[in-house]
mmCIF file of C-alpha atoms and ligand atoms in Angstrom:
data_model
loop_
_atom_site.group_PDB
_atom_site.id
_atom_site.type_symbol
_atom_site.label_atom_id
_atom_site.label_comp_id
_atom_site.label_asym_id
_atom_site.label_seq_id
_atom_site.Cartn_x
_atom_site.Cartn_y
_atom_site.Cartn_z
ATOM 1 C CA MET A 1 11.631 -36.613 -86.971
ATOM 2 C CA PHE A 2 12.614 -33.252 -88.069
ATOM 3 C CA GLU A 3 10.966 -30.313 -87.182
ATOM 4 C CA GLU A 4 10.017 -29.526 -90.858
ATOM 5 C CA MET A 5 8.845 -33.182 -91.351
ATOM 6 C CA ARG A 6 6.360 -32.804 -87.848
ATOM 7 C CA ASP A 7 5.281 -29.472 -89.717
ATOM 8 C CA LEU A 8 4.965 -31.371 -93.099
ATOM 9 C CA TYR A 9 2.387 -33.704 -91.304
ATOM 10 C CA GLN A 10 0.075 -31.583 -89.492
ATOM 11 C CA GLU A 11 0.333 -29.681 -93.439
ATOM 12 C CA VAL A 12 -0.732 -32.261 -95.503
ATOM 13 C CA ILE A 13 -3.027 -34.003 -92.245
ATOM 14 C CA LEU A 14 -4.831 -30.829 -92.259
ATOM 15 C CA GLU A 15 -5.399 -30.601 -95.666
ATOM 16 C CA HIS A 16 -6.848 -34.024 -96.870
ATOM 17 C CA GLY A 17 -8.160 -34.317 -93.530
ATOM 18 C CA LYS A 18 -10.457 -31.044 -94.313
ATOM 19 C CA HIS A 19 -10.772 -31.689 -97.999
ATOM 20 C CA PRO A 20 -10.486 -35.314 -98.752
ATOM 21 C CA ARG A 21 -10.140 -37.346 -102.171
ATOM 22 C CA ASN A 22 -12.557 -39.890 -103.519
ATOM 23 C CA CYS A 23 -14.643 -39.762 -100.855
ATOM 24 C CA ARG A 24 -18.294 -40.344 -102.402
ATOM 25 C CA HIS A 25 -19.843 -43.690 -103.148
ATOM 26 C CA LEU A 26 -18.436 -45.830 -106.221
ATOM 27 C CA GLU A 27 -20.759 -47.483 -108.637
ATOM 28 C CA ARG A 28 -19.949 -50.288 -110.222
ATOM 29 C CA CYS A 29 -17.222 -51.539 -107.809
ATOM 30 C CA THR A 30 -15.668 -54.512 -107.713
ATOM 31 C CA GLN A 31 -14.377 -54.636 -104.580
ATOM 32 C CA GLU A 32 -15.389 -53.155 -101.675
ATOM 33 C CA ALA A 33 -14.914 -53.623 -97.886
ATOM 34 C CA MET A 34 -15.698 -52.031 -93.989
ATOM 35 C CA GLY A 35 -12.786 -51.401 -91.506
ATOM 36 C CA LYS A 36 -13.226 -50.749 -87.562
ATOM 37 C CA ASN A 37 -11.215 -48.912 -85.901
ATOM 38 C CA PRO A 38 -12.476 -49.397 -82.782
ATOM 39 C CA ALA A 39 -10.290 -47.998 -80.494
ATOM 40 C CA CYS A 40 -10.706 -43.673 -81.882
ATOM 41 C CA GLY A 41 -13.972 -44.845 -83.292
ATOM 42 C CA ASP A 42 -12.947 -44.438 -87.065
ATOM 43 C CA ALA A 43 -15.149 -46.492 -89.333
ATOM 44 C CA LEU A 44 -15.211 -46.672 -93.060
ATOM 45 C CA VAL A 45 -16.234 -48.290 -96.360
ATOM 46 C CA VAL A 46 -13.233 -48.687 -98.947
ATOM 47 C CA TYR A 47 -14.517 -49.285 -102.741
ATOM 48 C CA LEU A 48 -12.486 -51.186 -105.486
ATOM 49 C CA LYS A 49 -12.645 -50.366 -109.652
ATOM 50 C CA ILE A 50 -10.682 -53.925 -110.477
ATOM 51 C CA ASP A 51 -9.854 -54.511 -114.205
ATOM 52 C CA PRO A 52 -10.125 -57.990 -115.659
ATOM 53 C CA GLU A 53 -6.123 -58.008 -116.427
ATOM 54 C CA GLY A 54 -5.832 -56.328 -112.283
ATOM 55 C CA ILE A 55 -5.540 -53.122 -112.356
ATOM 56 C CA VAL A 56 -6.812 -50.235 -109.886
ATOM 57 C CA GLN A 57 -8.820 -48.332 -111.993
ATOM 58 C CA ASP A 58 -10.897 -46.140 -109.258
ATOM 59 C CA CYS A 59 -11.066 -46.079 -105.343
ATOM 60 C CA SER A 60 -13.042 -44.714 -103.234
ATOM 61 C CA PHE A 61 -14.147 -44.542 -99.300
ATOM 62 C CA LEU A 62 -17.486 -43.644 -97.310
ATOM 63 C CA GLY A 63 -16.400 -43.002 -93.658
ATOM 64 C CA GLN A 64 -16.353 -40.559 -90.528
ATOM 65 C CA GLY A 65 -13.710 -41.985 -87.698
ATOM 66 C CA CYS A 66 -10.674 -38.876 -87.073
ATOM 67 C CA ALA A 67 -8.537 -36.745 -88.756
ATOM 68 C CA ILE A 68 -5.918 -39.142 -89.487
ATOM 69 C CA SER A 69 -7.866 -41.912 -90.583
ATOM 70 C CA MET A 70 -9.929 -39.378 -93.442
ATOM 71 C CA ALA A 71 -6.389 -37.919 -94.064
ATOM 72 C CA SER A 72 -4.479 -41.315 -94.282
ATOM 73 C CA ALA A 73 -7.752 -42.681 -96.159
ATOM 74 C CA SER A 74 -7.390 -39.696 -99.309
ATOM 75 C CA MET A 75 -4.087 -40.471 -99.495
ATOM 76 C CA MET A 76 -5.004 -44.349 -99.927
ATOM 77 C CA THR A 77 -7.161 -43.407 -102.609
ATOM 78 C CA GLU A 78 -4.779 -41.314 -104.909
ATOM 79 C CA ILE A 79 -1.834 -43.332 -104.551
ATOM 80 C CA VAL A 80 -3.501 -46.405 -105.036
ATOM 81 C CA ARG A 81 -6.069 -45.414 -108.005
ATOM 82 C CA GLY A 82 -3.576 -46.681 -110.947
ATOM 83 C CA LYS A 83 -1.918 -49.355 -110.094
ATOM 84 C CA SER A 84 -1.275 -53.138 -109.819
ATOM 85 C CA GLN A 85 -3.194 -55.157 -107.495
ATOM 86 C CA GLU A 86 0.712 -55.985 -106.953
ATOM 87 C CA ALA A 87 2.071 -52.765 -106.885
ATOM 88 C CA ALA A 88 -0.367 -52.307 -104.101
ATOM 89 C CA ALA A 89 -0.550 -54.141 -101.295
ATOM 90 C CA ARG A 90 3.910 -53.780 -102.060
ATOM 91 C CA VAL A 91 2.617 -49.824 -101.382
ATOM 92 C CA PHE A 92 0.863 -51.478 -98.359
ATOM 93 C CA ARG A 93 3.512 -53.111 -96.620
ATOM 94 C CA ALA A 94 6.145 -50.146 -97.351
ATOM 95 C CA PHE A 95 3.468 -47.729 -95.723
ATOM 96 C CA HIS A 96 2.519 -50.410 -92.786
ATOM 97 C CA ALA A 97 6.057 -50.707 -91.485
ATOM 98 C CA LEU A 98 7.356 -46.827 -92.630
ATOM 99 C CA ALA A 99 4.397 -45.570 -89.934
ATOM 100 C CA THR A 100 5.127 -49.220 -87.358
ATOM 101 C CA GLY A 101 8.787 -48.962 -87.252
ATOM 102 C CA ASP A 102 8.179 -52.759 -87.630
ATOM 103 C CA GLY A 103 10.332 -54.403 -89.737
ATOM 104 C CA GLU A 104 12.531 -52.525 -92.344
ATOM 105 C CA PRO A 105 10.255 -50.622 -94.963
ATOM 106 C CA ASP A 106 11.117 -52.002 -98.640
ATOM 107 C CA LEU A 107 10.458 -49.171 -101.069
ATOM 108 C CA THR A 108 11.779 -50.998 -104.289
ATOM 109 C CA GLY A 109 9.842 -49.660 -107.454
ATOM 110 C CA LEU A 110 7.501 -47.382 -105.409
ATOM 111 C CA ASN A 111 8.446 -44.152 -107.540
ATOM 112 C CA GLU A 112 9.606 -40.922 -105.730
ATOM 113 C CA ASP A 113 5.886 -39.366 -105.615
ATOM 114 C CA ASP A 114 4.438 -41.881 -103.402
ATOM 115 C CA VAL A 115 7.724 -42.872 -100.943
ATOM 116 C CA GLU A 116 7.927 -39.561 -100.155
ATOM 117 C CA ARG A 117 3.204 -39.258 -99.413
ATOM 118 C CA LEU A 118 4.431 -42.422 -97.567
ATOM 119 C CA GLN A 119 7.407 -40.963 -95.698
ATOM 120 C CA VAL A 120 5.089 -38.078 -94.552
ATOM 121 C CA LEU A 121 1.794 -40.394 -93.217
ATOM 122 C CA ALA A 122 4.024 -41.801 -91.599
ATOM 123 C CA GLY A 123 4.731 -39.071 -90.021
ATOM 124 C CA VAL A 124 2.106 -40.552 -87.815
ATOM 125 C CA ARG A 125 5.009 -43.358 -85.755
ATOM 126 C CA GLU A 126 5.520 -40.080 -83.686
ATOM 127 C CA TYR A 127 1.693 -40.762 -82.083
ATOM 128 C CA PRO A 128 2.128 -44.228 -81.497
ATOM 129 C CA VAL A 129 -2.300 -44.247 -80.330
ATOM 130 C CA ARG A 130 -2.635 -42.805 -83.758
ATOM 131 C CA VAL A 131 -0.267 -45.607 -86.143
ATOM 132 C CA LYS A 132 -4.169 -47.297 -86.288
ATOM 133 C CA CYS A 133 -6.033 -44.285 -87.461
ATOM 134 C CA ALA A 134 -3.602 -43.549 -89.754
ATOM 135 C CA THR A 135 -2.924 -47.789 -91.213
ATOM 136 C CA LEU A 136 -7.323 -48.128 -90.999
ATOM 137 C CA ALA A 137 -8.297 -47.050 -94.631
ATOM 138 C CA TRP A 138 -5.005 -49.333 -95.806
ATOM 139 C CA HIS A 139 -5.974 -52.207 -94.451
ATOM 140 C CA THR A 140 -9.344 -52.033 -94.899
ATOM 141 C CA MET A 141 -8.219 -51.988 -98.819
ATOM 142 C CA SER A 142 -6.110 -54.590 -99.280
ATOM 143 C CA ALA A 143 -9.730 -56.810 -96.755
ATOM 144 C CA ALA A 144 -11.149 -55.597 -100.422
ATOM 145 C CA MET A 145 -8.404 -56.488 -102.629
ATOM 146 C CA GLN A 146 -8.106 -60.593 -100.642
ATOM 147 C CA GLY A 147 -11.972 -60.330 -100.999
ATOM 148 C CA ASP A 148 -12.418 -60.121 -97.402
ATOM 149 C CA GLU A 149 -16.328 -57.912 -96.295
ATOM 150 C CA ALA A 150 -15.028 -56.814 -92.955
ATOM 151 C CA THR A 151 -11.763 -55.649 -91.203
ATOM 152 C CA SER A 152 -10.718 -54.625 -87.522
ATOM 153 C CA THR A 153 -8.094 -53.403 -86.551
ATOM 154 C CA GLU A 154 -8.902 -54.738 -82.875
HETATM 155 ZN ZN1 LIG B 201 -9.395 -41.664 -85.405
#
């Protein structure tokens, strides 16, 4: 990774870790799921409010874990809000491919701002033991959308 990208990664993780966005219980959510990453001890609940048209009206999370898991959850809620379920699923697949280096990320249809944020967050691939921390909130969001109540990185 370029040095400036690494600096940006650390800056963003620290900032979101210190001031997580949408870190609250969501009243009248339509879906929720719990996610656990036993390898690190991260645990969180993701709440979604999806309208009849399938648009994510609101997304929040509550939980405890390392700075990366919290920062990733914070960024996930920001990225997913206002998107259709289908678009959110597409972003998740792209982020998963970026962060794990598994497969070619499909970035078609994603806006520039999201791609930039995903790329910064995907800087985690430089730290393989942390990849599960960074993808936990996304797996949990995906589980909630599919109606699963719980998911684990194991
Ligand atoms: Zn962690």
